[in-house]
PDB file of C-alpha atoms in Angstrom:
ATOM      1  CA  MET E   1     -49.493 -35.183   3.259  1.00 35.00           C
ATOM      2  CA  SER E   2     -52.410 -33.624   4.750  1.00 34.00           C
ATOM      3  CA  THR E   3     -55.356 -35.771   6.248  1.00 34.00           C
ATOM      4  CA  PRO E   4     -58.512 -35.794   5.679  1.00 34.00           C
ATOM      5  CA  ASN E   5     -61.027 -33.280   6.980  1.00 37.00           C
ATOM      6  CA  GLU E   6     -64.156 -33.957   8.212  1.00 42.00           C
ATOM      7  CA  PRO E   7     -67.212 -34.580   5.672  1.00 42.00           C
ATOM      8  CA  GLY E   8     -70.594 -32.005   6.112  1.00 48.00           C
ATOM      9  CA  GLN E   9     -67.839 -28.424   5.616  1.00 56.00           C
ATOM     10  CA  PRO E  10     -66.850 -26.829   2.400  1.00 57.00           C
ATOM     11  CA  GLY E  11     -64.260 -28.278   1.001  1.00 46.00           C
ATOM     12  CA  GLN E  12     -63.804 -31.067   2.810  1.00 49.00           C
ATOM     13  CA  PRO E  13     -64.457 -34.366   0.814  1.00 48.00           C
ATOM     14  CA  GLY E  14     -64.829 -37.715   3.382  1.00 49.00           C
ATOM     15  CA  GLN E  15     -62.905 -40.710   3.129  1.00 55.00           C
ATOM     16  CA  PRO E  16     -62.337 -42.319   0.546  1.00 56.00           C
ATOM     17  CA  GLY E  17     -64.794 -45.036  -0.102  1.00 67.00           C
ATOM     18  CA  GLU E  18     -67.648 -42.631   2.105  1.00 83.00           C
ATOM     19  CA  PRO E  19     -70.825 -42.295   0.859  1.00 89.00           C
ATOM     20  CA  GLY E  20     -71.266 -38.001  -0.228  1.00 96.00           C
ATOM     21  CA  VAL E  21     -72.954 -34.872   1.144  1.00 98.00           C
ATOM     22  CA  LEU E  22     -75.696 -33.353   0.178  1.00 98.00           C
ATOM     23  CA  VAL E  23     -76.596 -29.860   0.038  1.00 98.00           C
ATOM     24  CA  LEU E  24     -79.823 -28.011   0.349  1.00 97.00           C
ATOM     25  CA  ALA E  25     -78.948 -23.593   0.250  1.00 96.00           C
ATOM     26  CA  GLY E  26     -81.334 -21.823   0.609  1.00 95.00           C
ATOM     27  CA  THR E  27     -81.844 -18.270  -2.333  1.00 95.00           C
ATOM     28  CA  PRO E  28     -82.933 -14.742  -2.419  1.00 95.00           C
ATOM     29  CA  ILE E  29     -86.058 -14.513  -3.003  1.00 94.00           C
ATOM     30  CA  GLY E  30     -85.783 -11.482  -3.706  1.00 91.00           C
ATOM     31  CA  ASP E  31     -82.643  -9.518  -2.548  1.00 92.00           C
ATOM     32  CA  PRO E  32     -79.455 -10.928  -4.067  1.00 90.00           C
ATOM     33  CA  SER E  33     -77.054  -9.548  -0.520  1.00 92.00           C
ATOM     34  CA  ASP E  34     -79.945 -11.684   0.740  1.00 93.00           C
ATOM     35  CA  ALA E  35     -77.911 -15.015   0.249  1.00 93.00           C
ATOM     36  CA  PRO E  36     -77.156 -16.723   2.982  1.00 91.00           C
ATOM     37  CA  ALA E  37     -72.903 -16.523   3.727  1.00 87.00           C
ATOM     38  CA  ARG E  38     -72.429 -19.862   3.707  1.00 93.00           C
ATOM     39  CA  LEU E  39     -73.555 -20.374   0.132  1.00 96.00           C
ATOM     40  CA  GLY E  40     -70.908 -18.318  -1.919  1.00 94.00           C
ATOM     41  CA  ALA E  41     -68.779 -21.049  -0.132  1.00 94.00           C
ATOM     42  CA  GLU E  42     -70.749 -24.155  -0.520  1.00 96.00           C
ATOM     43  CA  LEU E  43     -70.612 -22.935  -4.433  1.00 96.00           C
ATOM     44  CA  ALA E  44     -67.303 -23.124  -4.890  1.00 94.00           C
ATOM     45  CA  ALA E  45     -67.071 -26.188  -3.144  1.00 95.00           C
ATOM     46  CA  ALA E  46     -69.421 -28.739  -4.370  1.00 97.00           C
ATOM     47  CA  ASP E  47     -68.114 -31.075  -7.116  1.00 97.00           C
ATOM     48  CA  ILE E  48     -72.051 -30.896  -8.587  1.00 98.00           C
ATOM     49  CA  VAL E  49     -74.321 -27.682  -8.009  1.00 98.00           C
ATOM     50  CA  ALA E  50     -77.911 -29.349  -8.927  1.00 97.00           C
ATOM     51  CA  ALA E  51     -79.791 -25.948  -9.880  1.00 96.00           C
ATOM     52  CA  GLU E  52     -83.428 -25.614 -10.685  1.00 95.00           C
ATOM     53  CA  ASP E  53     -82.593 -22.651 -13.255  1.00 95.00           C
ATOM     54  CA  THR E  54     -78.602 -23.119 -14.282  1.00 96.00           C
ATOM     55  CA  ARG E  55     -78.967 -19.514 -15.876  1.00 96.00           C
ATOM     56  CA  ARG E  56     -80.613 -17.716 -12.594  1.00 95.00           C
ATOM     57  CA  LEU E  57     -77.401 -19.693 -10.930  1.00 96.00           C
ATOM     58  CA  ARG E  58     -75.127 -18.340 -12.845  1.00 95.00           C
ATOM     59  CA  ARG E  59     -75.957 -14.580 -11.828  1.00 94.00           C
ATOM     60  CA  LEU E  60     -76.523 -14.745  -8.679  1.00 95.00           C
ATOM     61  CA  ALA E  61     -72.915 -17.130  -8.493  1.00 95.00           C
ATOM     62  CA  ARG E  62     -72.114 -13.176 -10.199  1.00 94.00           C
ATOM     63  CA  GLU E  63     -73.354 -10.903  -7.814  1.00 93.00           C
ATOM     64  CA  LEU E  64     -72.130 -13.243  -5.022  1.00 93.00           C
ATOM     65  CA  ASP E  65     -68.566 -12.390  -7.082  1.00 94.00           C
ATOM     66  CA  VAL E  66     -68.196 -16.604  -6.691  1.00 94.00           C
ATOM     67  CA  ARG E  67     -67.137 -19.703 -10.033  1.00 93.00           C
ATOM     68  CA  PRO E  68     -68.996 -22.940  -9.136  1.00 94.00           C
ATOM     69  CA  ALA E  69     -66.086 -25.413  -9.436  1.00 89.00           C
ATOM     70  CA  GLY E  70     -68.004 -27.859  -9.931  1.00 95.00           C
ATOM     71  CA  ARG E  71     -70.740 -29.624 -12.600  1.00 97.00           C
ATOM     72  CA  VAL E  72     -73.152 -27.739 -13.043  1.00 97.00           C
ATOM     73  CA  VAL E  73     -76.730 -29.364 -13.984  1.00 97.00           C
ATOM     74  CA  SER E  74     -80.477 -28.995 -14.280  1.00 97.00           C
ATOM     75  CA  TYR E  75     -82.805 -29.877 -11.132  1.00 96.00           C
ATOM     76  CA  PHE E  76     -85.834 -29.313 -11.970  1.00 95.00           C
ATOM     77  CA  GLU E  77     -89.100 -30.773 -12.490  1.00 91.00           C
ATOM     78  CA  GLY E  78     -89.357 -31.518 -15.734  1.00 93.00           C
ATOM     79  CA  ASN E  79     -87.053 -33.581 -15.211  1.00 94.00           C
ATOM     80  CA  GLU E  80     -86.219 -34.155 -11.471  1.00 94.00           C
ATOM     81  CA  ARG E  81     -87.523 -38.107 -11.729  1.00 94.00           C
ATOM     82  CA  ALA E  82     -85.303 -38.583 -14.453  1.00 95.00           C
ATOM     83  CA  ARG E  83     -82.006 -37.189 -12.656  1.00 96.00           C
ATOM     84  CA  THR E  84     -82.248 -38.076  -8.961  1.00 97.00           C
ATOM     85  CA  PRO E  85     -81.592 -41.678  -9.715  1.00 97.00           C
ATOM     86  CA  GLU E  86     -77.854 -40.322 -11.997  1.00 97.00           C
ATOM     87  CA  LEU E  87     -77.276 -37.708  -8.697  1.00 97.00           C
ATOM     88  CA  ALA E  88     -77.857 -40.328  -5.918  1.00 97.00           C
ATOM     89  CA  ARG E  89     -74.987 -42.393  -8.500  1.00 96.00           C
ATOM     90  CA  GLU E  90     -72.745 -39.456  -7.838  1.00 97.00           C
ATOM     91  CA  LEU E  91     -73.965 -39.217  -3.511  1.00 97.00           C
ATOM     92  CA  GLU E  92     -72.476 -43.346  -3.294  1.00 95.00           C
ATOM     93  CA  ARG E  93     -69.695 -42.010  -4.994  1.00 95.00           C
ATOM     94  CA  GLY E  94     -68.197 -39.453  -3.027  1.00 96.00           C
ATOM     95  CA  ALA E  95     -69.553 -36.610  -3.976  1.00 97.00           C
ATOM     96  CA  ARG E  96     -70.970 -32.798  -2.976  1.00 97.00           C
ATOM     97  CA  VAL E  97     -73.727 -32.032  -4.736  1.00 98.00           C
ATOM     98  CA  LEU E  98     -75.569 -28.637  -4.162  1.00 98.00           C
ATOM     99  CA  LEU E  99     -79.091 -28.367  -4.630  1.00 98.00           C
ATOM    100  CA  VAL E 100     -80.059 -24.731  -5.214  1.00 97.00           C
ATOM    101  CA  THR E 101     -83.548 -23.011  -6.774  1.00 94.00           C
ATOM    102  CA  ASP E 102     -85.099 -20.022  -8.051  1.00 93.00           C
ATOM    103  CA  ALA E 103     -86.037 -18.474  -4.520  1.00 93.00           C
ATOM    104  CA  GLY E 104     -85.796 -19.356  -1.206  1.00 93.00           C
ATOM    105  CA  MET E 105     -85.546 -22.794   0.334  1.00 92.00           C
ATOM    106  CA  PRO E 106     -85.569 -26.209  -2.122  1.00 93.00           C
ATOM    107  CA  SER E 107     -88.943 -29.268  -1.403  1.00 89.00           C
ATOM    108  CA  VAL E 108     -90.373 -26.047  -0.491  1.00 85.00           C
ATOM    109  CA  SER E 109     -92.718 -26.293  -3.283  1.00 81.00           C
ATOM    110  CA  ASP E 110     -89.189 -26.954  -5.237  1.00 84.00           C
ATOM    111  CA  PRO E 111     -88.030 -29.697  -6.830  1.00 89.00           C
ATOM    112  CA  GLY E 112     -85.808 -31.156  -3.012  1.00 93.00           C
ATOM    113  CA  TYR E 113     -87.728 -33.879  -2.130  1.00 94.00           C
ATOM    114  CA  ARG E 114     -87.318 -36.785  -4.508  1.00 95.00           C
ATOM    115  CA  LEU E 115     -83.332 -36.279  -4.526  1.00 97.00           C
ATOM    116  CA  VAL E 116     -82.885 -36.166  -0.436  1.00 97.00           C
ATOM    117  CA  VAL E 117     -85.222 -39.719  -0.165  1.00 96.00           C
ATOM    118  CA  ALA E 118     -81.901 -41.305  -2.564  1.00 96.00           C
ATOM    119  CA  ALA E 119     -79.740 -40.002  -0.401  1.00 97.00           C
ATOM    120  CA  VAL E 120     -80.981 -40.785   2.597  1.00 96.00           C
ATOM    121  CA  THR E 121     -81.540 -43.669   1.224  1.00 95.00           C
ATOM    122  CA  ALA E 122     -77.695 -44.439   0.014  1.00 93.00           C
ATOM    123  CA  GLY E 123     -76.490 -43.239   2.770  1.00 95.00           C
ATOM    124  CA  ALA E 124     -74.862 -40.166   2.054  1.00 96.00           C
ATOM    125  CA  ARG E 125     -75.192 -37.420   5.030  1.00 97.00           C
ATOM    126  CA  VAL E 126     -77.823 -34.326   4.012  1.00 97.00           C
ATOM    127  CA  THR E 127     -77.670 -30.866   5.478  1.00 97.00           C
ATOM    128  CA  ALA E 128     -78.791 -27.526   4.435  1.00 96.00           C
ATOM    129  CA  VAL E 129     -77.082 -24.149   4.657  1.00 96.00           C
ATOM    130  CA  PRO E 130     -80.429 -22.306   5.301  1.00 94.00           C
ATOM    131  CA  GLY E 131     -82.264 -19.251   3.563  1.00 92.00           C
ATOM    132  CA  PRO E 132     -84.200 -16.475   3.256  1.00 92.00           C
ATOM    133  CA  SER E 133     -87.988 -18.075   2.761  1.00 93.00           C
ATOM    134  CA  ALA E 134     -91.394 -16.863   1.186  1.00 95.00           C
ATOM    135  CA  VAL E 135     -93.307 -18.775   4.060  1.00 96.00           C
ATOM    136  CA  LEU E 136     -91.190 -17.608   7.264  1.00 96.00           C
ATOM    137  CA  THR E 137     -91.264 -13.535   5.657  1.00 96.00           C
ATOM    138  CA  ALA E 138     -95.099 -13.583   4.773  1.00 97.00           C
ATOM    139  CA  LEU E 139     -96.345 -14.512   8.263  1.00 97.00           C
ATOM    140  CA  ALA E 140     -94.088 -12.302  10.131  1.00 97.00           C
ATOM    141  CA  VAL E 141     -94.780  -9.225   7.939  1.00 97.00           C
ATOM    142  CA  SER E 142     -99.321 -11.180   7.926  1.00 97.00           C
ATOM    143  CA  GLY E 143     -99.941  -9.224  10.988  1.00 97.00           C
ATOM    144  CA  LEU E 144    -101.592 -12.454  11.743  1.00 97.00           C
ATOM    145  CA  PRO E 145    -101.953 -15.564  14.059  1.00 96.00           C
ATOM    146  CA  VAL E 146     -98.012 -16.738  13.751  1.00 95.00           C
ATOM    147  CA  ASP E 147     -97.586 -18.978  16.429  1.00 94.00           C
ATOM    148  CA  ARG E 148     -99.558 -21.418  14.650  1.00 95.00           C
ATOM    149  CA  PHE E 149     -99.430 -22.404  11.355  1.00 97.00           C
ATOM    150  CA  CYS E 150     -99.380 -25.268   8.214  1.00 97.00           C
ATOM    151  CA  PHE E 151     -98.174 -23.961   4.634  1.00 96.00           C
ATOM    152  CA  GLU E 152    -100.181 -25.390   2.097  1.00 96.00           C
ATOM    153  CA  GLY E 153     -98.054 -24.640  -0.765  1.00 94.00           C
ATOM    154  CA  PHE E 154    -100.379 -24.118  -4.859  1.00 95.00           C
ATOM    155  CA  LEU E 155    -104.198 -25.112  -4.590  1.00 96.00           C
ATOM    156  CA  PRO E 156    -105.298 -26.973  -7.676  1.00 95.00           C
ATOM    157  CA  ARG E 157    -105.799 -24.970 -10.672  1.00 93.00           C
ATOM    158  CA  ARG E 158    -109.505 -27.097 -11.784  1.00 95.00           C
ATOM    159  CA  ALA E 159    -111.624 -24.379 -10.207  1.00 94.00           C
ATOM    160  CA  GLY E 160    -113.943 -27.842  -9.013  1.00 93.00           C
ATOM    161  CA  GLU E 161    -110.183 -29.354  -7.203  1.00 96.00           C
ATOM    162  CA  ARG E 162    -109.559 -25.742  -5.957  1.00 96.00           C
ATOM    163  CA  ALA E 163    -112.862 -25.919  -4.122  1.00 94.00           C
ATOM    164  CA  ALA E 164    -112.929 -28.931  -2.690  1.00 94.00           C
ATOM    165  CA  ARG E 165    -110.095 -27.730  -0.971  1.00 95.00           C
ATOM    166  CA  LEU E 166    -110.080 -25.573   0.529  1.00 95.00           C
ATOM    167  CA  ALA E 167    -112.991 -27.310   1.662  1.00 93.00           C
ATOM    168  CA  GLU E 168    -111.622 -28.847   3.796  1.00 94.00           C
ATOM    169  CA  VAL E 169    -109.277 -26.989   5.340  1.00 94.00           C
ATOM    170  CA  ALA E 170    -111.710 -24.443   5.714  1.00 93.00           C
ATOM    171  CA  ALA E 171    -112.127 -25.411   9.401  1.00 91.00           C
ATOM    172  CA  GLU E 172    -108.496 -25.430  10.094  1.00 94.00           C
ATOM    173  CA  PRO E 173    -108.080 -22.924  13.341  1.00 94.00           C
ATOM    174  CA  ARG E 174    -104.183 -22.259  11.716  1.00 96.00           C
ATOM    175  CA  THR E 175    -103.341 -19.438   9.910  1.00 98.00           C
ATOM    176  CA  LEU E 176    -103.213 -20.690   6.466  1.00 98.00           C
ATOM    177  CA  VAL E 177     -99.890 -19.819   3.826  1.00 98.00           C
ATOM    178  CA  PHE E 178    -100.318 -20.656   0.292  1.00 98.00           C
ATOM    179  CA  PHE E 179     -98.603 -19.856  -3.155  1.00 96.00           C
ATOM    180  CA  GLU E 180    -100.518 -18.327  -6.156  1.00 96.00           C
ATOM    181  CA  ALA E 181    -100.137 -17.778  -9.698  1.00 94.00           C
ATOM    182  CA  PRO E 182    -100.492 -13.341 -10.318  1.00 94.00           C
ATOM    183  CA  HIS E 183    -103.406 -14.815 -13.041  1.00 93.00           C
ATOM    184  CA  ARG E 184    -105.126 -16.711 -11.274  1.00 95.00           C
ATOM    185  CA  LEU E 185    -105.321 -14.492  -7.610  1.00 96.00           C
ATOM    186  CA  GLY E 186    -108.466 -13.301  -8.316  1.00 96.00           C
ATOM    187  CA  ALA E 187    -110.418 -16.800  -8.842  1.00 96.00           C
ATOM    188  CA  THR E 188    -108.493 -18.067  -6.141  1.00 97.00           C
ATOM    189  CA  LEU E 189    -109.109 -15.058  -2.820  1.00 97.00           C
ATOM    190  CA  ALA E 190    -112.667 -14.861  -4.191  1.00 96.00           C
ATOM    191  CA  ALA E 191    -112.913 -18.617  -4.148  1.00 96.00           C
ATOM    192  CA  MET E 192    -111.674 -17.975  -0.535  1.00 97.00           C
ATOM    193  CA  ALA E 193    -114.004 -15.938   0.443  1.00 96.00           C
ATOM    194  CA  GLU E 194    -116.503 -18.940  -0.529  1.00 94.00           C
ATOM    195  CA  ALA E 195    -115.512 -21.232   1.297  1.00 94.00           C
ATOM    196  CA  PHE E 196    -114.380 -19.381   4.055  1.00 95.00           C
ATOM    197  CA  GLY E 197    -116.808 -16.661   4.068  1.00 94.00           C
ATOM    198  CA  GLY E 198    -115.804 -13.563   3.343  1.00 95.00           C
ATOM    199  CA  GLU E 199    -114.596 -11.016   5.878  1.00 95.00           C
ATOM    200  CA  ARG E 200    -112.114 -13.867   6.946  1.00 96.00           C
ATOM    201  CA  ARG E 201    -108.696 -12.445   7.398  1.00 98.00           C
ATOM    202  CA  ALA E 202    -105.707 -12.173   5.098  1.00 98.00           C
ATOM    203  CA  ALA E 203    -102.686 -10.923   3.126  1.00 98.00           C
ATOM    204  CA  VAL E 204    -101.720 -10.553  -0.347  1.00 97.00           C
ATOM    205  CA  CYS E 205     -97.734 -10.828   0.201  1.00 97.00           C
ATOM    206  CA  ARG E 206     -95.939  -9.585  -3.774  1.00 95.00           C
ATOM    207  CA  GLU E 207     -92.565  -9.088  -5.177  1.00 94.00           C
ATOM    208  CA  LEU E 208     -91.398  -9.509  -0.789  1.00 95.00           C
ATOM    209  CA  THR E 209     -87.873  -7.965  -0.784  1.00 95.00           C
ATOM    210  CA  LYS E 210     -87.908  -6.592  -3.911  1.00 93.00           C
ATOM    211  CA  THR E 211     -88.277  -3.229  -4.510  1.00 91.00           C
ATOM    212  CA  HIS E 212     -91.948  -3.067  -5.006  1.00 91.00           C
ATOM    213  CA  GLU E 213     -92.503  -5.415  -2.193  1.00 94.00           C
ATOM    214  CA  GLU E 214     -96.187  -4.802  -1.291  1.00 95.00           C
ATOM    215  CA  VAL E 215     -98.178  -6.116   1.439  1.00 96.00           C
ATOM    216  CA  ARG E 216    -101.631  -5.952   0.745  1.00 96.00           C
ATOM    217  CA  ARG E 217    -104.657  -6.401   4.346  1.00 97.00           C
ATOM    218  CA  GLY E 218    -108.232  -7.355   4.697  1.00 97.00           C
ATOM    219  CA  PRO E 219    -110.982  -9.269   4.820  1.00 97.00           C
ATOM    220  CA  LEU E 220    -111.429 -11.635   1.960  1.00 97.00           C
ATOM    221  CA  ARG E 221    -114.422 -10.180   0.093  1.00 96.00           C
ATOM    222  CA  GLU E 222    -111.918  -7.208   0.144  1.00 97.00           C
ATOM    223  CA  LEU E 223    -109.468  -8.747  -1.511  1.00 97.00           C
ATOM    224  CA  ALA E 224    -111.007 -10.761  -3.891  1.00 96.00           C
ATOM    225  CA  ALA E 225    -112.246  -7.370  -5.937  1.00 95.00           C
ATOM    226  CA  TRP E 226    -108.958  -6.059  -5.298  1.00 95.00           C
ATOM    227  CA  ALA E 227    -107.378  -9.294  -7.693  1.00 95.00           C
ATOM    228  CA  GLU E 228    -109.705  -8.865  -9.753  1.00 91.00           C
ATOM    229  CA  ALA E 229    -109.138  -5.551 -11.058  1.00 89.00           C
ATOM    230  CA  GLY E 230    -106.123  -6.133 -11.675  1.00 83.00           C
ATOM    231  CA  GLY E 231    -104.136  -5.059  -8.251  1.00 68.00           C
ATOM    232  CA  ALA E 232    -101.491  -7.696  -8.038  1.00 80.00           C
ATOM    233  CA  ARG E 233     -98.148  -8.727 -10.155  1.00 84.00           C
ATOM    234  CA  GLY E 234     -94.995 -10.924  -9.752  1.00 88.00           C
ATOM    235  CA  GLU E 235     -94.438 -13.371  -6.796  1.00 91.00           C
ATOM    236  CA  ILE E 236     -96.954 -14.099  -4.854  1.00 96.00           C
ATOM    237  CA  THR E 237     -97.578 -15.666  -1.050  1.00 97.00           C
ATOM    238  CA  LEU E 238    -100.508 -15.584   0.436  1.00 98.00           C
ATOM    239  CA  VAL E 239    -101.774 -15.451   4.133  1.00 98.00           C
ATOM    240  CA  VAL E 240    -105.395 -16.457   5.866  1.00 98.00           C
ATOM    241  CA  ALA E 241    -106.422 -15.971   9.755  1.00 98.00           C
ATOM    242  CA  GLY E 242    -106.940 -19.818  11.161  1.00 96.00           C
ATOM    243  CA  ALA E 243    -110.449 -20.733  11.213  1.00 93.00           C
ATOM    244  CA  GLU E 244    -112.728 -19.451  14.901  1.00 87.00           C
ATOM    245  CA  ARG E 245    -112.766 -21.747  17.492  1.00 74.00           C
ATOM    246  CA  ALA E 246    -117.186 -22.851  18.235  1.00 60.00           C
ATOM    247  CA  PRO E 247    -118.064 -21.422  22.097  1.00 57.00           C
ATOM    248  CA  ALA E 248    -118.488 -23.491  24.319  1.00 54.00           C
ATOM    249  CA  ARG E 249    -120.915 -26.242  24.294  1.00 62.00           C
ATOM    250  CA  SER E 250    -123.789 -26.500  26.965  1.00 64.00           C
ATOM    251  CA  ALA E 251    -124.116 -29.811  28.362  1.00 75.00           C
ATOM    252  CA  ASP E 252    -126.075 -31.685  30.712  1.00 85.00           C
ATOM    253  CA  PRO E 253    -123.015 -32.873  34.055  1.00 88.00           C
ATOM    254  CA  ALA E 254    -125.135 -35.834  34.464  1.00 87.00           C
ATOM    255  CA  GLU E 255    -124.293 -37.264  30.694  1.00 87.00           C
ATOM    256  CA  LEU E 256    -120.881 -35.773  31.007  1.00 89.00           C
ATOM    257  CA  ALA E 257    -119.908 -37.796  34.701  1.00 90.00           C
ATOM    258  CA  ARG E 258    -121.174 -40.219  33.013  1.00 90.00           C
ATOM    259  CA  ARG E 259    -119.086 -40.552  30.483  1.00 88.00           C
ATOM    260  CA  VAL E 260    -116.227 -39.961  32.899  1.00 90.00           C
ATOM    261  CA  ALA E 261    -117.379 -42.873  35.396  1.00 92.00           C
ATOM    262  CA  ASP E 262    -117.306 -44.889  31.551  1.00 88.00           C
ATOM    263  CA  ARG E 263    -113.804 -44.620  30.977  1.00 86.00           C
ATOM    264  CA  GLU E 264    -112.331 -44.786  34.477  1.00 88.00           C
ATOM    265  CA  ALA E 265    -114.223 -48.122  34.358  1.00 89.00           C
ATOM    266  CA  ALA E 266    -112.059 -49.467  31.446  1.00 84.00           C
ATOM    267  CA  GLY E 267    -109.010 -48.609  33.425  1.00 86.00           C
ATOM    268  CA  GLU E 268    -108.296 -44.904  32.111  1.00 82.00           C
ATOM    269  CA  PRO E 269    -107.239 -42.169  34.825  1.00 88.00           C
ATOM    270  CA  ARG E 270    -109.200 -40.292  36.102  1.00 91.00           C
ATOM    271  CA  LYS E 271    -107.185 -36.195  34.840  1.00 88.00           C
ATOM    272  CA  ALA E 272    -107.051 -39.107  31.517  1.00 84.00           C
ATOM    273  CA  ALA E 273    -110.227 -39.552  31.344  1.00 86.00           C
ATOM    274  CA  ILE E 274    -111.679 -36.167  32.819  1.00 90.00           C
ATOM    275  CA  ALA E 275    -108.887 -34.327  29.797  1.00 83.00           C
ATOM    276  CA  GLY E 276    -110.575 -36.613  27.367  1.00 80.00           C
ATOM    277  CA  VAL E 277    -113.565 -36.533  27.974  1.00 84.00           C
ATOM    278  CA  ALA E 278    -113.489 -32.591  27.196  1.00 82.00           C
ATOM    279  CA  ARG E 279    -111.924 -32.894  24.364  1.00 75.00           C
ATOM    280  CA  GLU E 280    -115.006 -34.606  22.739  1.00 76.00           C
ATOM    281  CA  ALA E 281    -117.613 -32.064  24.335  1.00 78.00           C
ATOM    282  CA  GLY E 282    -115.885 -29.305  23.472  1.00 76.00           C
ATOM    283  CA  LEU E 283    -116.059 -27.655  26.904  1.00 80.00           C
ATOM    284  CA  PRO E 284    -113.010 -26.774  29.259  1.00 81.00           C
ATOM    285  CA  LYS E 285    -111.752 -30.052  31.803  1.00 82.00           C
ATOM    286  CA  ARG E 286    -112.187 -27.528  34.748  1.00 83.00           C
ATOM    287  CA  GLN E 287    -115.626 -27.876  33.690  1.00 85.00           C
ATOM    288  CA  VAL E 288    -115.691 -31.311  33.213  1.00 87.00           C
TER     289      VAL E 288
END
């Protein structure tokens, strides 16, 4: 008689009565050969495969020359709320559930977050098969700073709501990454030029890793004009430079000294007081 295998590995269920495993698997964003090596093993081992589009999942499985052994069910925006409890119950019974989306990592502007929360609540293990990401790929090829960035996903479709969201991040110094549909790209770039300034640098990354991949870089005003002329089709990821920091302000030395002294009198260590005042004043600590 074989001994039970360690839970969490493909094809190796946990002990009877133990909660199951939820596996979030990355899928190619374009080129099928970018599929993670472990994806085929997970497809062959899962009790249930929850896919954003079951037809695309079966096409990918054929390209990987693997046949899903378990039940394949749809899990997309329209049924995510209703299907999550069903999958959570299967996890409670010890099932191995594999979650895949059409492209990239689940939960990143795609279904998955609700199921992860439900799995954690059920005591199931949550793990991942890391894979391609349009966000990181676009950042890498954009030519814009990548040391600090934030992902904003899709902007609101309505012009007023979109303008309000862009106003919220206009002063953000980190590089910004957005997803957008091609038919809204021109309006979005024009709104960005209005909110951020037409000279703000950006990159439109189109059809990443696919045959017609294109990365178009330039000021927002130029990119907006290009897009309005019908320049973009396919999957779009936008990368926009962060706001430039305002130049350091000067301040009255006596006022700075008083503010540091007030912090020290309140019990704050001198170095911490200096750092706090420098942060508030927008000045280097050395100057304070």
